[in-house]
Amino acid sequence: MPLSPPERTELVRSNVEAPDTLDPARMRSGFAAETILSDLFEGLVGSGPHGEPVPAQAERWEMSDDGLVWRFFLRPGLTWSDGSSLKASDFVYAWRRLIDPLVASPSASLVLTAGINNATSIYGGALEVNNLGVEAEGDRIVRITLEHPVPHLLSIISLAPFAPVPADRVQKQGGEWARPGKLIGNGAFQLQEWTPQGEITLLRNPHYWGKTRLERVTYMTGLSTAREYRLYHEGRLQLTERVPASLLHSLREEQPPRLWHGAQLGTYLYTFNLSRPEVADVRVRRALSLALDREVLTQNVTGQGEPIAWSMLPDLTDYDSPLPAAAAWSRDVRLAKARNLLAAAGFSPDHPLRLSITFHRSETHHKLADAIAGMWAALGVEARVKELEWDAYEAAKSSGEFVIARSSLFGDYADPYAMLGQFRCRDPQNESGYCDEQFDALLVQAQNTLDVRQRARLYQQAEMILNEAVPAIPLYYYTQARLVDPTLRGLPLDGIHTVLPSRDLYFSQE
């Protein structure tokens, strides 16, 4: 009987961009360091195969009846990757550092979103960081006190910025502590080598509490889509971050074992600048949304077949996004209603609606803008496309120098508030200038409601208000597609996953 080949224990994967830091407090969610940090560090809570919160450094937790006090019980014998003891105080130090104005963490707002007691006052400079509502009860219990109930707290603190950091190293070595030869973590892997703009090599952490079947993970950074595919085709890369658009359809049909699909918590938008007279009338905004054939845009323009969007949010666990009535109408009915709305708003062939579409340089964005302008032309709307370089595009959005701008709506965690909160009055991420006190009040009420079904109903009411106001047009929900080695196992089968840690991945011929 022939012997089975030994199991492969080295994974080479793409990270597209090289991270500028491996310090959890200095990274930004969704940026280049996030996946690598998920290998090097681990928080109190992790994310399971269906996107659900699961025990990580904490083996269990409990919540008070009023939802204001949480206690997390660490696993016994936890250590850093150098073998030194990891204690509850390491989490306290890391979270205080995350909200410290002197550190100026890009992720400090997550502590505010988590509702931790005194976080707002500390962030504003009114209190010292040691007043943050997180403390150690001995070496194995982390106690968190909240200003109000936050039912989605577990999802928030599962994010990379909430990982512990070694206080003594950070304090002694400053910004150098997160470099090769100095960085110690508590994740399934430890940092061996980091070549700027090149490769990042991790080795299995022998002190990690859990198990992983991989011994080495190498991240190749700075790869173009074409180079990713070439390295994968040559067998030198076992997991990519992208798939060439021209190959996606054929791979779906001919080689499904080589393709992994996953949902993302994000929506592709066209955002209106509500201060501009061209789109100040809600009837105009509704008409422009109705005139778009989303199926044509995703099937023929992007070519990716993304799920079309009629609401701002995709469906989540315990939350079904409400659909406007227009989602069930035929194309002809939508166009007829769009024409009537524009006429009621005072636009006609003799007085056409003229506007511009601003987007940053990208072949896909340009194709979509051209297609959308053509769909609006059928209504007599004259839309001019305005392509800008990234810096100019960001400046235009920040200064309000746009009528309609290509944009996106992403959530850091799988709760409706993560995305809906970006439409609150005066929210820094609210690009449209939309403001509705009833909408804001529903979000506050939902945040203070522990009952899952009641919270979902409140969020649905808020989203229906948003759908009616149309501060932005949702076009489709983001998905991700990756090329995978046919023998790679452990990838999640469903749920929303923006980060795919290497811990659960392994190779098998079965």
Coordinates of C-alpha atoms in Angstrom, one line a residue:
M1 CA 0.0 0.0 0.0
P2 CA 1.6 3.3 -1.1
L3 CA 2.4 5.8 1.7
S4 CA 0.4 9.0 1.8
P5 CA 2.5 12.1 1.1
P6 CA 3.3 14.2 4.2
E7 CA 0.8 17.0 5.0
R8 CA 1.8 20.4 3.7
T9 CA 2.4 22.8 6.6
E10 CA 3.4 26.0 4.8
L11 CA 0.9 28.4 3.3
V12 CA 1.8 31.2 1.0
R13 CA -0.9 33.8 0.6
S14 CA -1.4 37.3 -0.8
N15 CA -2.0 40.4 1.2
V16 CA -2.0 42.9 -1.8
E17 CA -0.7 45.9 0.1
A18 CA 2.2 46.0 2.5
P19 CA 1.1 47.1 6.0
D20 CA 2.7 50.2 7.5
T21 CA 2.4 48.9 11.0
L22 CA 1.8 45.7 13.0
D23 CA 0.8 47.6 16.1
P24 CA -2.9 46.8 16.8
A25 CA -3.6 50.4 18.1
R26 CA -2.2 52.0 15.0
M27 CA -3.9 50.0 12.3
R28 CA -7.2 50.9 10.6
S29 CA -9.9 48.4 10.1
G30 CA -10.1 47.1 6.6
F31 CA -6.5 48.1 5.9
A32 CA -3.4 46.1 5.0
A33 CA -2.4 44.9 8.5
E34 CA -5.8 43.5 9.6
T35 CA -5.4 39.9 8.4
I36 CA -1.8 39.6 9.5
L37 CA -2.7 41.0 12.9
S38 CA -5.3 38.3 13.2
D39 CA -2.5 35.7 13.0
L40 CA -0.2 37.5 15.4
F41 CA -2.7 38.6 18.1
E42 CA -5.9 37.4 19.6
G43 CA -8.6 39.3 21.6
L44 CA -11.0 38.1 24.2
V45 CA -13.5 37.0 21.6
G46 CA -13.0 35.6 18.1
S47 CA -15.2 35.0 15.0
G48 CA -16.6 31.5 14.3
P49 CA -17.1 29.8 10.9
H50 CA -20.5 31.5 10.4
G51 CA -19.3 34.9 11.6
E52 CA -20.6 34.4 15.1
P53 CA -18.7 35.4 18.3
V54 CA -16.7 32.5 19.8
P55 CA -14.4 32.2 22.8
A56 CA -10.8 33.1 22.1
Q57 CA -8.5 34.4 24.9
A58 CA -11.5 34.4 27.1
E59 CA -13.0 30.9 27.7
R60 CA -16.3 32.3 28.8
W61 CA -18.1 35.6 29.7
E62 CA -21.1 36.8 31.6
M63 CA -23.3 39.9 31.4
S64 CA -25.3 41.6 34.1
D65 CA -29.1 41.7 33.8
D66 CA -29.1 45.4 32.8
G67 CA -26.4 44.8 30.1
L68 CA -24.0 47.3 31.7
V69 CA -21.3 45.1 33.2
W70 CA -19.5 42.3 31.4
R71 CA -16.9 39.9 32.9
F72 CA -14.6 37.9 30.7
F73 CA -12.7 34.9 32.2
L74 CA -9.3 34.3 30.6
R75 CA -8.2 30.7 29.8
P76 CA -5.7 29.4 32.4
G77 CA -2.0 29.5 31.5
L78 CA -2.2 32.1 28.7
T79 CA 1.2 33.4 27.6
W80 CA 2.8 35.7 25.1
S81 CA 4.8 34.2 22.2
D82 CA 8.0 34.4 24.3
G83 CA 6.5 32.3 27.0
S84 CA 5.9 35.1 29.5
S85 CA 2.5 35.2 31.3
L86 CA -0.4 37.1 29.8
K87 CA -2.7 38.7 32.3
A88 CA -6.0 40.6 32.4
S89 CA -4.0 43.8 33.0
D90 CA -2.5 43.4 29.5
F91 CA -6.0 43.9 28.0
V92 CA -6.6 46.9 30.3
Y93 CA -3.4 48.5 29.2
A94 CA -4.1 47.9 25.5
W95 CA -7.7 49.3 25.6
R96 CA -6.6 52.4 27.6
R97 CA -3.9 53.0 25.0
L98 CA -6.4 52.6 22.2
I99 CA -8.5 55.5 23.5
D100 CA -5.6 57.7 24.7
P101 CA -5.6 61.0 22.8
L102 CA -1.8 61.1 22.9
V103 CA -1.6 57.8 21.0
A104 CA -4.2 59.1 18.4
S105 CA -5.2 55.6 17.3
P106 CA -7.1 55.5 14.0
S107 CA -9.4 52.9 15.7
A108 CA -10.2 55.0 18.9
S109 CA -13.7 55.5 17.7
L110 CA -14.4 51.8 18.1
V111 CA -14.0 52.2 21.9
L112 CA -16.6 55.0 21.7
T113 CA -18.9 52.7 19.7
A114 CA -18.4 50.0 22.3
G115 CA -20.0 52.4 24.8
I116 CA -17.3 51.8 27.4
N117 CA -17.8 54.0 30.5
N118 CA -15.9 57.4 30.3
A119 CA -14.6 56.7 26.8
T120 CA -16.1 59.9 25.4
S121 CA -14.7 62.1 28.2
I122 CA -11.3 60.5 27.9
Y123 CA -11.2 60.9 24.1
G124 CA -12.2 64.5 24.5
G125 CA -9.3 65.1 27.0
A126 CA -11.6 65.7 30.0
L127 CA -10.5 62.5 31.9
E128 CA -7.3 60.5 32.3
V129 CA -7.2 57.1 30.6
N130 CA -7.2 55.2 33.9
N131 CA -10.8 56.2 34.2
L132 CA -11.9 54.0 31.3
G133 CA -14.5 51.4 32.3
V134 CA -12.2 48.4 31.9
E135 CA -10.3 46.9 34.8
A136 CA -8.6 43.6 35.9
E137 CA -10.1 41.6 38.7
G138 CA -7.0 39.6 39.5
D139 CA -5.0 38.0 36.6
R140 CA -7.8 36.2 34.8
I141 CA -10.8 38.4 34.8
V142 CA -11.4 41.5 32.6
R143 CA -14.4 43.6 33.8
I144 CA -16.0 46.0 31.4
T145 CA -18.5 48.7 32.5
L146 CA -20.6 50.3 29.8
E147 CA -22.5 53.6 29.7
H148 CA -25.4 52.0 28.0
P149 CA -26.2 48.4 26.8
V150 CA -24.4 47.4 23.7
P151 CA -25.8 44.1 22.5
H152 CA -23.2 43.8 19.7
L153 CA -20.3 44.3 22.1
L154 CA -18.8 40.9 21.4
S155 CA -18.6 41.6 17.7
I156 CA -16.9 44.9 18.3
I157 CA -14.2 43.6 20.7
S158 CA -13.4 40.7 18.3
L159 CA -11.7 43.3 16.1
A160 CA -7.9 43.4 15.9
P161 CA -7.5 46.8 17.7
F162 CA -8.9 45.2 20.9
A163 CA -6.1 42.7 21.1
P164 CA -3.8 42.9 24.2
V165 CA -0.3 44.3 23.8
P166 CA 2.8 43.8 26.1
A167 CA 2.9 46.9 28.2
D168 CA 6.6 46.6 29.2
R169 CA 7.8 46.3 25.6
V170 CA 5.6 49.1 24.3
Q171 CA 6.8 51.4 27.1
K172 CA 10.5 50.6 26.8
Q173 CA 10.8 50.3 23.0
G174 CA 8.2 52.8 21.8
G175 CA 7.4 52.5 18.1
E176 CA 10.1 49.8 17.6
W177 CA 8.3 47.2 19.7
A178 CA 6.3 45.9 16.7
R179 CA 9.3 45.1 14.5
P180 CA 10.8 41.6 13.8
G181 CA 13.0 40.4 16.6
K182 CA 11.0 42.6 19.1
L183 CA 7.3 41.9 18.5
I184 CA 5.7 39.4 20.8
G185 CA 2.0 38.5 20.3
N186 CA -0.5 36.0 21.6
G187 CA -1.9 34.7 18.4
A188 CA -1.4 31.4 16.6
F189 CA 1.7 32.6 14.8
Q190 CA 4.7 34.8 15.6
L191 CA 6.6 37.2 13.4
Q192 CA 9.9 35.9 12.0
E193 CA 10.7 38.2 9.1
W194 CA 9.3 41.4 7.5
T195 CA 10.7 42.7 4.3
P196 CA 9.2 46.2 3.6
Q197 CA 7.1 46.1 0.4
G198 CA 8.0 42.4 0.2
E199 CA 7.3 39.3 2.2
I200 CA 6.1 38.8 5.8
T201 CA 6.9 35.4 7.3
L202 CA 5.2 34.0 10.3
L203 CA 6.0 30.8 12.3
R204 CA 3.7 28.8 14.4
N205 CA 3.6 30.1 18.0
P206 CA 4.4 27.1 20.3
H207 CA 2.9 28.9 23.3
Y208 CA -0.6 29.5 21.7
W209 CA -3.4 27.9 23.7
G210 CA -5.1 26.4 20.6
K211 CA -4.0 24.2 17.7
T212 CA -3.0 25.0 14.2
R213 CA -1.8 22.5 11.6
L214 CA 0.3 25.1 9.7
E215 CA 4.0 25.6 10.7
R216 CA 4.7 28.6 8.5
V217 CA 2.7 31.3 6.8
T218 CA 4.2 33.7 4.2
Y219 CA 2.4 36.8 3.1
M220 CA 3.4 38.2 -0.3
T221 CA 2.6 41.9 -0.5
G222 CA 2.3 44.5 -3.2
L223 CA 1.1 42.1 -5.9
S224 CA -1.0 43.2 -8.9
T225 CA -4.0 41.1 -9.8
A226 CA -2.2 39.7 -12.8
R227 CA 0.9 38.7 -10.8
E228 CA -1.3 37.1 -8.1
Y229 CA -2.9 35.0 -10.7
R230 CA 0.5 34.1 -12.3
L231 CA 2.0 33.0 -9.0
Y232 CA -1.1 31.0 -8.2
H233 CA -1.1 29.3 -11.6
E234 CA 2.6 28.4 -11.0
G235 CA 1.7 26.8 -7.6
R236 CA 3.7 29.4 -5.6
L237 CA 0.6 31.0 -4.1
Q238 CA -2.1 29.0 -2.4
L239 CA -4.6 31.8 -1.5
T240 CA -5.1 35.0 -3.4
E241 CA -7.1 38.1 -2.4
R242 CA -8.6 38.7 -5.8
V243 CA -9.6 37.0 -9.0
P244 CA -9.1 38.5 -12.4
A245 CA -12.6 39.7 -13.5
S246 CA -12.1 38.1 -17.0
L247 CA -11.7 34.7 -15.4
L248 CA -14.4 34.7 -12.8
H249 CA -17.2 33.3 -14.9
S250 CA -15.1 30.5 -16.3
L251 CA -13.8 29.5 -12.9
R252 CA -17.3 29.4 -11.5
E253 CA -18.3 27.0 -14.3
E254 CA -15.2 24.9 -14.9
Q255 CA -13.1 24.9 -11.7
P256 CA -15.3 25.6 -8.6
P257 CA -12.8 23.9 -6.2
R258 CA -10.3 26.6 -7.1
L259 CA -12.7 29.5 -6.2
W260 CA -13.8 30.7 -2.8
H261 CA -16.7 33.2 -2.5
G262 CA -17.6 35.2 0.6
A263 CA -19.9 38.0 1.5
Q264 CA -18.6 41.4 2.7
L265 CA -20.3 43.9 5.0
G266 CA -20.3 46.6 2.5
T267 CA -22.5 48.4 -0.1
Y268 CA -21.5 50.2 -3.3
L269 CA -23.2 53.6 -3.3
Y270 CA -23.8 56.7 -5.3
T271 CA -24.0 59.4 -2.6
F272 CA -26.0 62.6 -3.1
N273 CA -24.8 66.0 -1.8
L274 CA -28.1 67.1 -0.3
S275 CA -26.9 70.8 -0.1
R276 CA -26.9 70.9 -3.9
P277 CA -30.1 72.2 -5.5
E278 CA -30.0 69.7 -8.3
V279 CA -30.7 66.8 -5.9
A280 CA -32.3 68.6 -2.9
D281 CA -35.8 67.4 -3.9
V282 CA -36.3 63.8 -2.7
R283 CA -38.5 63.2 -5.8
V284 CA -35.4 63.7 -7.9
R285 CA -33.3 61.3 -5.8
R286 CA -36.1 58.6 -6.0
A287 CA -36.4 59.0 -9.7
L288 CA -32.7 58.6 -10.3
S289 CA -32.6 55.4 -8.1
L290 CA -35.7 53.9 -9.9
A291 CA -34.1 54.5 -13.4
L292 CA -31.1 52.3 -12.7
D293 CA -31.2 48.7 -13.9
R294 CA -29.0 47.1 -11.2
E295 CA -29.1 43.7 -12.9
V296 CA -27.5 45.1 -16.0
L297 CA -24.9 47.0 -14.0
T298 CA -23.7 43.9 -12.1
Q299 CA -24.1 41.3 -14.9
N300 CA -22.9 43.3 -17.9
V301 CA -20.8 46.2 -16.5
T302 CA -18.9 44.9 -13.5
G303 CA -19.3 41.4 -14.8
Q304 CA -19.1 40.0 -11.2
G305 CA -22.8 39.3 -10.6
E306 CA -22.8 41.0 -7.2
P307 CA -26.0 40.8 -5.2
I308 CA -28.1 43.9 -6.2
A309 CA -29.0 46.4 -3.5
W310 CA -32.3 48.1 -2.9
S311 CA -31.5 48.8 0.8
M312 CA -28.4 50.2 2.4
L313 CA -27.6 47.0 4.3
P314 CA -27.3 43.4 3.3
D315 CA -29.1 40.8 5.4
L316 CA -27.3 39.9 8.6
T317 CA -27.7 37.3 11.3
D318 CA -30.9 38.2 13.2
Y319 CA -31.6 41.1 10.8
D320 CA -33.5 41.1 7.5
S321 CA -33.0 44.4 5.6
P322 CA -36.4 45.9 4.5
L323 CA -37.0 46.2 0.8
P324 CA -38.8 49.2 -0.7
A325 CA -41.8 48.4 -2.9
A326 CA -39.8 49.4 -6.0
A327 CA -37.8 46.2 -5.7
A328 CA -40.8 44.2 -6.8
W329 CA -41.8 46.4 -9.7
S330 CA -41.0 45.7 -13.3
R331 CA -38.5 47.7 -15.2
D332 CA -41.2 49.5 -17.2
V333 CA -43.1 50.5 -14.0
R334 CA -40.0 51.9 -12.4
L335 CA -39.2 54.0 -15.5
A336 CA -42.7 55.3 -15.7
K337 CA -42.7 56.3 -12.0
A338 CA -39.3 57.9 -12.4
R339 CA -40.5 60.1 -15.3
N340 CA -43.5 61.1 -13.3
L341 CA -41.4 62.0 -10.3
L342 CA -39.0 64.2 -12.4
A343 CA -42.0 65.9 -14.0
A344 CA -43.5 66.6 -10.6
A345 CA -40.1 68.1 -9.5
G346 CA -40.3 70.5 -12.4
F347 CA -37.9 68.9 -14.9
S348 CA -38.8 68.3 -18.6
P349 CA -37.1 68.2 -22.0
D350 CA -37.3 72.0 -22.0
H351 CA -35.9 72.1 -18.5
P352 CA -33.6 69.1 -18.2
L353 CA -31.9 68.0 -15.0
R354 CA -28.2 68.5 -15.3
L355 CA -25.7 67.0 -12.8
S356 CA -22.3 65.4 -12.5
I357 CA -21.0 62.1 -11.2
T358 CA -17.7 62.3 -9.4
F359 CA -15.5 59.2 -8.9
H360 CA -11.8 58.3 -8.5
R361 CA -9.8 56.9 -11.3
S362 CA -10.7 53.2 -11.9
E363 CA -11.8 51.3 -15.0
T364 CA -14.8 49.8 -13.1
H365 CA -15.9 53.1 -11.6
H366 CA -15.7 54.7 -15.1
K367 CA -17.7 52.0 -16.8
L368 CA -20.4 52.1 -14.1
A369 CA -20.6 55.9 -14.3
D370 CA -20.9 55.8 -18.1
A371 CA -23.6 53.1 -17.9
I372 CA -25.5 55.0 -15.2
A373 CA -25.3 58.3 -17.1
G374 CA -26.8 56.4 -20.1
M375 CA -29.7 55.0 -18.0
W376 CA -30.5 58.5 -16.7
A377 CA -30.3 59.9 -20.3
A378 CA -33.4 57.8 -21.0
L379 CA -35.2 60.1 -18.6
G380 CA -33.8 63.3 -20.3
V381 CA -31.2 63.7 -17.5
E382 CA -27.9 65.1 -18.6
A383 CA -25.2 63.6 -16.4
R384 CA -21.5 64.5 -16.8
V385 CA -18.9 62.0 -15.6
K386 CA -16.0 63.5 -13.6
E387 CA -13.0 61.3 -13.0
L388 CA -10.4 62.5 -10.5
E389 CA -7.2 61.2 -9.0
W390 CA -7.6 59.8 -5.5
D391 CA -6.5 62.8 -3.6
A392 CA -8.6 65.2 -5.6
Y393 CA -11.6 62.9 -5.3
E394 CA -11.2 62.7 -1.5
A395 CA -10.8 66.5 -1.3
A396 CA -14.0 67.0 -3.4
K397 CA -16.0 64.8 -1.1
S398 CA -14.6 66.4 2.1
S399 CA -15.3 69.9 0.8
G400 CA -18.7 69.1 -0.6
E401 CA -17.6 69.9 -4.2
F402 CA -19.8 67.2 -5.8
V403 CA -23.4 66.6 -6.8
I404 CA -23.2 62.8 -6.9
A405 CA -20.2 60.8 -5.8
R406 CA -19.2 57.2 -6.1
S407 CA -18.9 55.9 -2.5
S408 CA -19.2 52.9 -0.3
L409 CA -20.7 52.0 3.0
F410 CA -18.8 49.4 5.2
G411 CA -19.3 48.1 8.7
D412 CA -16.5 47.1 11.0
Y413 CA -18.7 44.5 12.7
A414 CA -21.9 42.6 11.8
D415 CA -24.5 44.8 13.4
P416 CA -26.9 47.2 11.6
Y417 CA -25.6 50.1 13.6
A418 CA -22.1 49.7 12.1
M419 CA -23.5 51.0 8.8
L420 CA -26.7 52.9 9.7
G421 CA -24.7 55.0 12.2
Q422 CA -22.9 56.6 9.3
F423 CA -26.1 58.4 8.3
R424 CA -26.6 60.1 11.7
C425 CA -26.8 63.9 11.9
R426 CA -23.3 65.3 11.7
D427 CA -21.5 62.0 11.8
P428 CA -18.0 62.4 10.4
Q429 CA -18.6 59.7 7.8
N430 CA -21.9 61.2 6.7
E431 CA -20.9 62.5 3.2
S432 CA -24.4 63.4 2.1
G433 CA -25.3 65.8 4.9
Y434 CA -28.5 63.8 5.6
C435 CA -30.0 64.6 9.0
D436 CA -33.3 63.2 10.5
E437 CA -33.9 63.4 14.2
Q438 CA -36.4 60.5 14.1
F439 CA -33.8 58.3 12.4
D440 CA -31.2 59.1 15.0
A441 CA -33.6 58.5 17.8
L442 CA -34.4 55.0 16.5
L443 CA -30.7 54.2 16.4
V444 CA -30.3 55.3 20.0
Q445 CA -33.4 53.3 21.1
A446 CA -32.1 50.2 19.3
Q447 CA -28.7 50.6 21.0
N448 CA -30.4 50.5 24.4
T449 CA -32.6 47.5 23.6
L450 CA -31.3 44.0 24.6
D451 CA -34.1 42.0 23.0
V452 CA -32.7 40.9 19.6
R453 CA -36.1 40.9 17.8
Q454 CA -37.1 44.3 19.1
R455 CA -33.7 45.7 18.2
A456 CA -34.1 44.4 14.7
R457 CA -37.5 46.0 14.3
L458 CA -36.2 49.3 15.4
Y459 CA -33.3 49.1 12.9
Q460 CA -35.7 48.2 10.2
Q461 CA -37.8 51.2 11.0
A462 CA -34.7 53.4 10.8
E463 CA -33.6 51.8 7.5
M464 CA -37.1 52.3 6.0
I465 CA -36.8 56.1 6.8
L466 CA -33.4 56.0 5.0
N467 CA -34.9 54.2 2.0
E468 CA -37.6 56.8 1.7
A469 CA -35.2 59.8 2.0
V470 CA -32.6 58.3 -0.5
P471 CA -29.5 60.2 0.7
A472 CA -27.6 57.7 -1.4
I473 CA -28.4 55.1 -4.1
P474 CA -27.4 51.5 -3.1
L475 CA -26.3 49.6 -6.2
Y476 CA -24.9 46.3 -5.0
Y477 CA -23.4 44.5 -2.0
Y478 CA -19.7 43.8 -2.0
T479 CA -18.5 40.2 -2.3
Q480 CA -15.0 38.8 -2.3
A481 CA -13.7 36.0 -4.5
R482 CA -10.3 34.3 -4.0
L483 CA -8.4 31.6 -5.8
V484 CA -7.5 28.8 -3.5
D485 CA -5.4 25.7 -3.8
P486 CA -7.9 22.8 -4.2
T487 CA -6.4 21.0 -1.2
L488 CA -6.7 24.0 1.1
R489 CA -9.3 23.5 3.8
G490 CA -10.8 25.4 6.7
L491 CA -12.2 28.4 4.8
P492 CA -15.6 29.5 6.2
L493 CA -18.6 28.4 4.2
D494 CA -21.0 31.2 5.0
G495 CA -21.4 34.3 7.0
I496 CA -19.7 37.7 6.5
H497 CA -15.9 37.4 6.8
T498 CA -13.6 40.3 5.8
V499 CA -10.6 38.7 7.5
L500 CA -9.6 35.0 7.0
P501 CA -7.1 34.1 9.7
S502 CA -4.6 31.4 8.9
R503 CA -5.2 29.6 12.3
D504 CA -7.9 27.3 11.0
L505 CA -6.5 26.6 7.5
Y506 CA -4.8 23.4 6.6
F507 CA -4.1 21.2 3.6
S508 CA -5.7 17.8 2.9
Q509 CA -6.1 15.5 -0.1
E510 CA -9.4 14.2 1.3

